[in-house]
Coordinates of C-alpha atoms in Angstrom, one line a residue:
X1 CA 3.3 21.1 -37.9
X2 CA 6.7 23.3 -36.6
X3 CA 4.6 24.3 -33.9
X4 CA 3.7 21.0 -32.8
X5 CA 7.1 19.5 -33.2
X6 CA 8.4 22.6 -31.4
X7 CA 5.9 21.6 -28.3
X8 CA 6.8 18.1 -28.4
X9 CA 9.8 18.9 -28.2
X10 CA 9.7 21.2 -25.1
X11 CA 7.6 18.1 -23.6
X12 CA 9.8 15.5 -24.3
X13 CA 12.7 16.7 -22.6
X14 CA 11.1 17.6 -18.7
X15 CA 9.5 14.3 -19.7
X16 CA 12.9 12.3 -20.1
X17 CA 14.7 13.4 -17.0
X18 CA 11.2 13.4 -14.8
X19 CA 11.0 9.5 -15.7
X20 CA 14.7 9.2 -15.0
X21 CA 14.0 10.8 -11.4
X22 CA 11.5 8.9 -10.3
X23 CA 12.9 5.7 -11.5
X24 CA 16.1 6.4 -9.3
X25 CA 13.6 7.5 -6.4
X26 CA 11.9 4.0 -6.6
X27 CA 15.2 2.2 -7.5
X28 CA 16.7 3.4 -4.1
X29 CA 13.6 2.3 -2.5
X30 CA 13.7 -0.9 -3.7
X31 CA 17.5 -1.3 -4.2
X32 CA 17.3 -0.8 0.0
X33 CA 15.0 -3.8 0.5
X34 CA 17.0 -6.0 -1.8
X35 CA 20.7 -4.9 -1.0
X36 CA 19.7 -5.1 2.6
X37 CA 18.7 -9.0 2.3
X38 CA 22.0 -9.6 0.3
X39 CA 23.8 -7.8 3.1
X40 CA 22.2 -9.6 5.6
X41 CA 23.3 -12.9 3.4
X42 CA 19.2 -14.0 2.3
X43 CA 19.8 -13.2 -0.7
X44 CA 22.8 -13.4 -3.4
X45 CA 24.1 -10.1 -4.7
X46 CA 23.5 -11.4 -8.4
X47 CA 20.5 -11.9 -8.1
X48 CA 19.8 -8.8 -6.0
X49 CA 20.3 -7.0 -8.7
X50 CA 18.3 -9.0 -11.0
X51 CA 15.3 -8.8 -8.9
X52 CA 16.2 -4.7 -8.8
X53 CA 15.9 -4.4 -12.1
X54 CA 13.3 -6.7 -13.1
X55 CA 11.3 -4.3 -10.0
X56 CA 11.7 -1.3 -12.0
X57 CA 10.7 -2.4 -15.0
X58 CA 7.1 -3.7 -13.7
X59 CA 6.7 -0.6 -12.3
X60 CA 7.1 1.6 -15.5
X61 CA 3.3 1.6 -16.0
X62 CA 2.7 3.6 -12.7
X63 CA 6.1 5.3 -13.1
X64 CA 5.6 6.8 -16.7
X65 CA 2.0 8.3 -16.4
X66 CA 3.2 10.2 -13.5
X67 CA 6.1 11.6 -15.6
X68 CA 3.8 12.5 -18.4
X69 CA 1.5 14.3 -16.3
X70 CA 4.8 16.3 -14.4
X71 CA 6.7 16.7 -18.1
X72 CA 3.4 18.4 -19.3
X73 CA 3.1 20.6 -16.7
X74 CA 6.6 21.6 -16.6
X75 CA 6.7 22.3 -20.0
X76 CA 3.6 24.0 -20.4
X77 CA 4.2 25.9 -17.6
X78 CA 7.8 27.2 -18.9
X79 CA 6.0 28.5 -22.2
X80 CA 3.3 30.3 -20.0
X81 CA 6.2 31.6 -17.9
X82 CA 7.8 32.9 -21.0
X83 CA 4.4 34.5 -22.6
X84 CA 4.6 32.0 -25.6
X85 CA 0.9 30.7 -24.7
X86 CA 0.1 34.6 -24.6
X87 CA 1.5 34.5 -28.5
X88 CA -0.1 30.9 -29.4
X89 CA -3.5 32.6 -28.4
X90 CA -2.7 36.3 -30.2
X91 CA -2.1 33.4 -33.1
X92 CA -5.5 32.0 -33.0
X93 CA -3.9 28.8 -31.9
X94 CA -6.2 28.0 -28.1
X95 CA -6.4 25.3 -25.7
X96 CA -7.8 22.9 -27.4
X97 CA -4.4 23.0 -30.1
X98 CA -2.7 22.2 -26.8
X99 CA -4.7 19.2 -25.5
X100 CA -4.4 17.9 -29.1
X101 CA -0.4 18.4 -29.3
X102 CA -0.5 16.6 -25.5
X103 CA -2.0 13.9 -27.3
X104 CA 0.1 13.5 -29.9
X105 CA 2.6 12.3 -27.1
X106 CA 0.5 10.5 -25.0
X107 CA -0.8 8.0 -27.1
X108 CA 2.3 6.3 -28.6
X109 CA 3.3 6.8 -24.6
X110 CA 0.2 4.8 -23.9
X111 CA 0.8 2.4 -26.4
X112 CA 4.0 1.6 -25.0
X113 CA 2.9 1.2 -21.3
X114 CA 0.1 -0.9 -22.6
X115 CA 2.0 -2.8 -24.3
X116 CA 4.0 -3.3 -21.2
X117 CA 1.5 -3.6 -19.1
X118 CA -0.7 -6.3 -20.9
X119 CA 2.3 -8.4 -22.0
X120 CA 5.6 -8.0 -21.0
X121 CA 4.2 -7.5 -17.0
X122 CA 3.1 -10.9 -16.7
X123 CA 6.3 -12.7 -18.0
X124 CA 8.9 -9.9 -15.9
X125 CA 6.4 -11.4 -12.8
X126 CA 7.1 -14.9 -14.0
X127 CA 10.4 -14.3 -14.0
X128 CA 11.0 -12.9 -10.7
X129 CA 9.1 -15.6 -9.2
X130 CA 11.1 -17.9 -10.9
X131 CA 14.1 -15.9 -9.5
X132 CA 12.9 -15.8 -6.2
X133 CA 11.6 -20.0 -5.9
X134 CA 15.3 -20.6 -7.0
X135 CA 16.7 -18.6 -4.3
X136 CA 14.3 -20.6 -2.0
X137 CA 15.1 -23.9 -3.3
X138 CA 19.1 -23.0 -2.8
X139 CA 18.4 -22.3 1.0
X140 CA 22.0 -21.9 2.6
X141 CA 21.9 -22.3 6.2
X142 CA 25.4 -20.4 6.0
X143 CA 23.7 -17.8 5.0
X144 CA 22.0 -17.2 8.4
X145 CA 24.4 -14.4 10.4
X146 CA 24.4 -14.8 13.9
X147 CA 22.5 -12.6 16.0
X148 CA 20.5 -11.4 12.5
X149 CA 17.0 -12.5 11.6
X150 CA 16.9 -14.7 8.2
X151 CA 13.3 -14.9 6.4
X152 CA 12.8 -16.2 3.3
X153 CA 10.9 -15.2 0.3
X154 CA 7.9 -17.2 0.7
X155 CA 7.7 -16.4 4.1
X156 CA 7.7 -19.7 5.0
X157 CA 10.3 -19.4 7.1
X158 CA 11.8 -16.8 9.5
X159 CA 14.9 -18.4 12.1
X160 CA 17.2 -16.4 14.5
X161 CA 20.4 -18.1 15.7
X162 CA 22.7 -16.8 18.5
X163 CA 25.9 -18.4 17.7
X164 CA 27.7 -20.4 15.1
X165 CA 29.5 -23.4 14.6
X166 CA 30.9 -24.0 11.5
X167 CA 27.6 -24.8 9.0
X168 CA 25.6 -25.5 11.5
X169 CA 24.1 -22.5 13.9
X170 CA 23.0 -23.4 17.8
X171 CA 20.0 -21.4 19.9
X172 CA 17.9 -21.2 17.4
X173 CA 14.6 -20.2 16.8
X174 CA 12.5 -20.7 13.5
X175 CA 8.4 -19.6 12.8
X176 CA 7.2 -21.9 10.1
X177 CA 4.4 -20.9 7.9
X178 CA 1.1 -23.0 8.2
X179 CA -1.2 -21.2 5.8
X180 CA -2.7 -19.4 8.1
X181 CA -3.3 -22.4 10.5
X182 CA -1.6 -22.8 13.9
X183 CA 1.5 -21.1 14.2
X184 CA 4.4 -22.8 14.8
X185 CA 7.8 -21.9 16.7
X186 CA 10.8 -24.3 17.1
X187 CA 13.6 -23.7 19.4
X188 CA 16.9 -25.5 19.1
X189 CA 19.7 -26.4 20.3
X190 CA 21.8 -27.3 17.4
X191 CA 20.5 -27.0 13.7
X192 CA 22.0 -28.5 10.3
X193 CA 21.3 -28.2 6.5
X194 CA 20.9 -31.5 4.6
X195 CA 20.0 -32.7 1.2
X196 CA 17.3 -35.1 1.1
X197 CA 17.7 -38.0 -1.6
X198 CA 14.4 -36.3 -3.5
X199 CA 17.0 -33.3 -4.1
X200 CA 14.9 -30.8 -1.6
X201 CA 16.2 -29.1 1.3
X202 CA 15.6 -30.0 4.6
X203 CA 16.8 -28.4 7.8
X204 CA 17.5 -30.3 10.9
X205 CA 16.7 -28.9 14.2
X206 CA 18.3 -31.2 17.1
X207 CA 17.1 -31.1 20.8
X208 CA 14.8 -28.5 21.7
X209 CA 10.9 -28.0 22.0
X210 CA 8.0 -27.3 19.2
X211 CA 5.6 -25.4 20.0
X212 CA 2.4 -25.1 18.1
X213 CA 0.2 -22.1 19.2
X214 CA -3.7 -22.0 18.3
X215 CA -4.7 -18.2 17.7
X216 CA -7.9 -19.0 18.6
X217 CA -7.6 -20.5 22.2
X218 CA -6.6 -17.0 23.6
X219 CA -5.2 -17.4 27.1
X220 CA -5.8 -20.8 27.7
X221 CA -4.1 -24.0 26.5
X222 CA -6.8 -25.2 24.5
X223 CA -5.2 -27.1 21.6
X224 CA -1.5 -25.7 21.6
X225 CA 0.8 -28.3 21.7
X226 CA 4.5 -28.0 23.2
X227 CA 6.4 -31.4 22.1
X228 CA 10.0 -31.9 23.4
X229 CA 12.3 -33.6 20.6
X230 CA 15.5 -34.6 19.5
X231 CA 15.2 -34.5 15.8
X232 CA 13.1 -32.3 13.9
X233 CA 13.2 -31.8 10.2
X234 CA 11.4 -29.2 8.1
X235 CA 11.3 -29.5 4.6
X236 CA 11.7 -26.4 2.8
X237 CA 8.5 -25.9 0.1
X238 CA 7.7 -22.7 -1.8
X239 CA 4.6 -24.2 -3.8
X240 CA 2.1 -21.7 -1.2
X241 CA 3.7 -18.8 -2.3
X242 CA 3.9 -19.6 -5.7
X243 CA 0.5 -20.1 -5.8
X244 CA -0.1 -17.0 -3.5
X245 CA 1.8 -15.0 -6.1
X246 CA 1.0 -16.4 -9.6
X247 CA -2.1 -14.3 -10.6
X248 CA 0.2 -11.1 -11.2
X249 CA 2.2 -13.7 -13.5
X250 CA -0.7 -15.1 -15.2
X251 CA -2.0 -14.6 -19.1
X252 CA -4.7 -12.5 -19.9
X253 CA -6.9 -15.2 -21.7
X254 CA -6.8 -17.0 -18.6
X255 CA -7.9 -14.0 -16.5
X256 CA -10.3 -13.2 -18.6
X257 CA -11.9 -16.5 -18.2
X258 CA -12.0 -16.7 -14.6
X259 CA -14.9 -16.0 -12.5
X260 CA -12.8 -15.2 -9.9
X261 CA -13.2 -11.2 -8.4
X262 CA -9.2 -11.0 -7.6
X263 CA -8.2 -11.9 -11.2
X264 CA -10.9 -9.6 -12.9
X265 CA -9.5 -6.8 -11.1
X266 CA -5.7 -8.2 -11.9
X267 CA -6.9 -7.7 -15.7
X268 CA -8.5 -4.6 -14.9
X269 CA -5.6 -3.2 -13.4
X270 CA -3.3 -4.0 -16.9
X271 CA -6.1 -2.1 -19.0
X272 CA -5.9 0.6 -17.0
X273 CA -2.2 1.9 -17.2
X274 CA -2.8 2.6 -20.9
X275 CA -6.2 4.8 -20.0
X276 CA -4.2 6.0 -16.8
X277 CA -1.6 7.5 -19.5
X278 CA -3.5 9.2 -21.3
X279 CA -5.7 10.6 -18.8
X280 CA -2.9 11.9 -16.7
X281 CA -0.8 13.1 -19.6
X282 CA -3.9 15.8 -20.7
X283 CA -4.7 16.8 -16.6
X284 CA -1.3 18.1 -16.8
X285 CA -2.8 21.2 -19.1
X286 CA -4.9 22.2 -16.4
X287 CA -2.0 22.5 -14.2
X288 CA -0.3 24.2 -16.2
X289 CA -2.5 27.0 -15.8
X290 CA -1.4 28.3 -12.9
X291 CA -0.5 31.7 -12.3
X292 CA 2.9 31.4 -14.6
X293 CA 4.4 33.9 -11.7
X294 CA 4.2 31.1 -9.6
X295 CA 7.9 28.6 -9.2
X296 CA 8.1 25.3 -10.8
X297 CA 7.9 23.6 -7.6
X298 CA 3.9 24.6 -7.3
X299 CA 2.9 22.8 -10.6
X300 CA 5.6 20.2 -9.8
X301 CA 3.8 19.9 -6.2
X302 CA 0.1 19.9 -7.8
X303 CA 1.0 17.5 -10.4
X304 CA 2.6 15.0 -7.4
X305 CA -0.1 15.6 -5.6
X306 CA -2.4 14.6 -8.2
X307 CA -0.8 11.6 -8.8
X308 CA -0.8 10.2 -5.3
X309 CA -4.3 11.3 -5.1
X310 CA -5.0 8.6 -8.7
X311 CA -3.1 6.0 -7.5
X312 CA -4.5 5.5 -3.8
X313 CA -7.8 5.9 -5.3
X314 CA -6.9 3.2 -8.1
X315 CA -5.7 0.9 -5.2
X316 CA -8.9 1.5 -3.4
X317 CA -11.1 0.0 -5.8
X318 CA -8.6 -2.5 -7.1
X319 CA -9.2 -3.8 -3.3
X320 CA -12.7 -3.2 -3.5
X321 CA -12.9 -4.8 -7.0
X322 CA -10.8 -8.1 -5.3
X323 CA -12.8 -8.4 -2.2
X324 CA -16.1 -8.3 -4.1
X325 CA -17.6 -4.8 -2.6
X326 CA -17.9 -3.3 -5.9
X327 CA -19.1 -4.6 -9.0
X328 CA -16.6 -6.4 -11.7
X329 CA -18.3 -3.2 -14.3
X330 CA -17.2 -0.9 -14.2
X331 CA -15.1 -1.9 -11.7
X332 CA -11.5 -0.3 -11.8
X333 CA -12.4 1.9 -14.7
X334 CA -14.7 3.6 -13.0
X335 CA -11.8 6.1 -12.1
X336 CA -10.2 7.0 -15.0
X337 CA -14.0 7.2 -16.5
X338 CA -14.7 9.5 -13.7
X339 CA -11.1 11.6 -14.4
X340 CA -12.0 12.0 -18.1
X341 CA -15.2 13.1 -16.8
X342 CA -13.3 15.8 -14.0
X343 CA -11.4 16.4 -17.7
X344 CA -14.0 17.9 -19.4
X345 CA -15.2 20.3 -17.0
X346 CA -11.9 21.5 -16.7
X347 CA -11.8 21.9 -20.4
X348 CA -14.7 23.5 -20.7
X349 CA -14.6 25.8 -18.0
X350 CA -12.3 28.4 -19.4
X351 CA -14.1 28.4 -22.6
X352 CA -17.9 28.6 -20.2
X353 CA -16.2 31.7 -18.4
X354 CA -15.5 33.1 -21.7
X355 CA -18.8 32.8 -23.0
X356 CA -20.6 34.2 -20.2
X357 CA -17.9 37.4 -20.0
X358 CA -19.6 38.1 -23.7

């Protein structure tokens, strides 16, 4: 029992400031996208922030297996650096002690990222999106710096101006989103914000040309149309992308009922971060086995390695799993049933080479 608290203790604290790191790594990643809209004026500097934060927190259950798997290394690797595996052995006290003091962390770990990943997820996506429509509906043509492209977050709209003039902005070009129809391109002389009665927002685009472009005429005209106007309004609508976006943001219950490939491989995805935990949390005794000569940064570099190796695999088959190419079962768990598999040959290895040596 004091040896185990002692090793949980020499895990816990590589694994609190390797979580720390990477959530600063990713929060500058994502506080660059988000900070960079606000600067640009799409997007208030509230709710910037909001949206940073509520980012980090959906990514904890990729975030915190990859520290577990690091903080086990680390920390294993220190007490083989120092000889005090050398004495756990002399002890009677092997491997396998090891694996089942790693787990000792892991699973509450995994119980906490499933936890996370199965029910808080969903409602930290609902709220973003809510975060994100709101920004939408409270479109601020104001908020368009000249010279500056403005998108919004649907995507539903992307408009360059050259100039200003008070509220309104004058040159302007906008590419409105047609679901993947004919793509359409306004230019403008002179374009306005308004309120319509209804409450939406509308912008007005006065004198210029629309031009709707079909991809599929090539060269020739075909069907594009080029219409010369005066007025032109475009109602602002982020019901596409809500319902582009809401399967991330949708309960279990319902996933589980759908027939539908993308949101079996959604659900898929949320069972997995608690197996993912686990999994990752015991490969980092095998890395710890490294020549203890060696410096930190070569288990730190395996154990990185290993985890971009998981998670481009996972996103592999979560695409293959969405586009129907592979079979709903296993499906996504067919990695980390294959890594428990890799597991025990890497457990049992050592103890093989042992037996064969006698």
């Amino acid at each position: 029992m004091i040896l185990r608290r002692y090793l949980l203790r020499e895990l816990a604290s590589p694994f609190a400031v390797v979580c720390g790191s990477l959530l600063l790594v990713f929060g500058g990643f994502t506080s660059a996208r988000f900070l960079g809209e606000a600067a640009g004026g799409a997007l208030p500097a509230r709710l910037a922030a909001a949206l940073i934060g509520l980012k980090l927190f959906i990514t904890l259950d990729a975030i915190v297996p990859m520290a577990l798997l690091l903080s086990v290394a680390l920390g294993l690797g220190r007490l083989a650096r120092d000889h005090e595996t050398v004495a756990l052995a002399a002890s009677g006290i092997g491997e396998r002690w090891l694996f089942t003091a790693v787990l000792w962390l892991a699973l509450p770990v995994a119980v906490v990222v499933g936890t996370s990943s199965l029910l808080v997820r969903p409602q930290m996506y609902q709220l973003m999106y809510r975060l994100e429509a709101g920004a939408d509906r409270k479109f601020d043509l104001t908020r368009l710096p000249p010279g500056r492209f403005y998108a919004d977050f649907t995507g539903g709209l992307v408009m360059f101006s050259e100039a200003a003039d008070g509220d309104e902005r004058l040159q302007v070009f906008a590419h409105a989103d047609t679901g993947g129809q004919a793509d359409s391109v306004v230019f403008a002389q002179r374009v306005r914000q308004r309120t319509e009665p209804d409450g939406r927002q509308a912008v007005e685009f006065q004198n210029g040309r629309y031009y709707q472009l079909d991809p599929t005429t090539g060269a020739s005209m075909g069907s594009d149309v080029v219409i010369r106007y005066r007025t032109l309004t475009l109602l602002l609508d982020e019901e596409q992308a809500t319902v582009r976006k809401r399967r991330k943001a949708t309960a279990n219950g319902e996933l589980f009922s759908s027939t539908n490939p993308e949101d079996t491989a959604e659900l898929q995805w949320r069972i997995t971060a608690p197996l993912s935990t686990v999994l990752l949390g015991l490969l980092g005794v095998p890395i710890s086995r490294m020549p203890p000569r060696r410096s930190r940064s070569s288990k730190l570099a395996a154990g990185l390695l290993g985890c971009i190796v998981y998670y481009n695999l996972l996103a592999l088959i979560t695409d293959a799993v969405e586009n129907g190419h592979l079979a709903p079962w296993p499906g996504i768990f067919l990695l980390p049933l294959c890594g428990f598999a890799v597991l025990g040959l890497l457990i049992g290895l050592p103890q093989l080479s042992r037996w064969r040596r006698t």
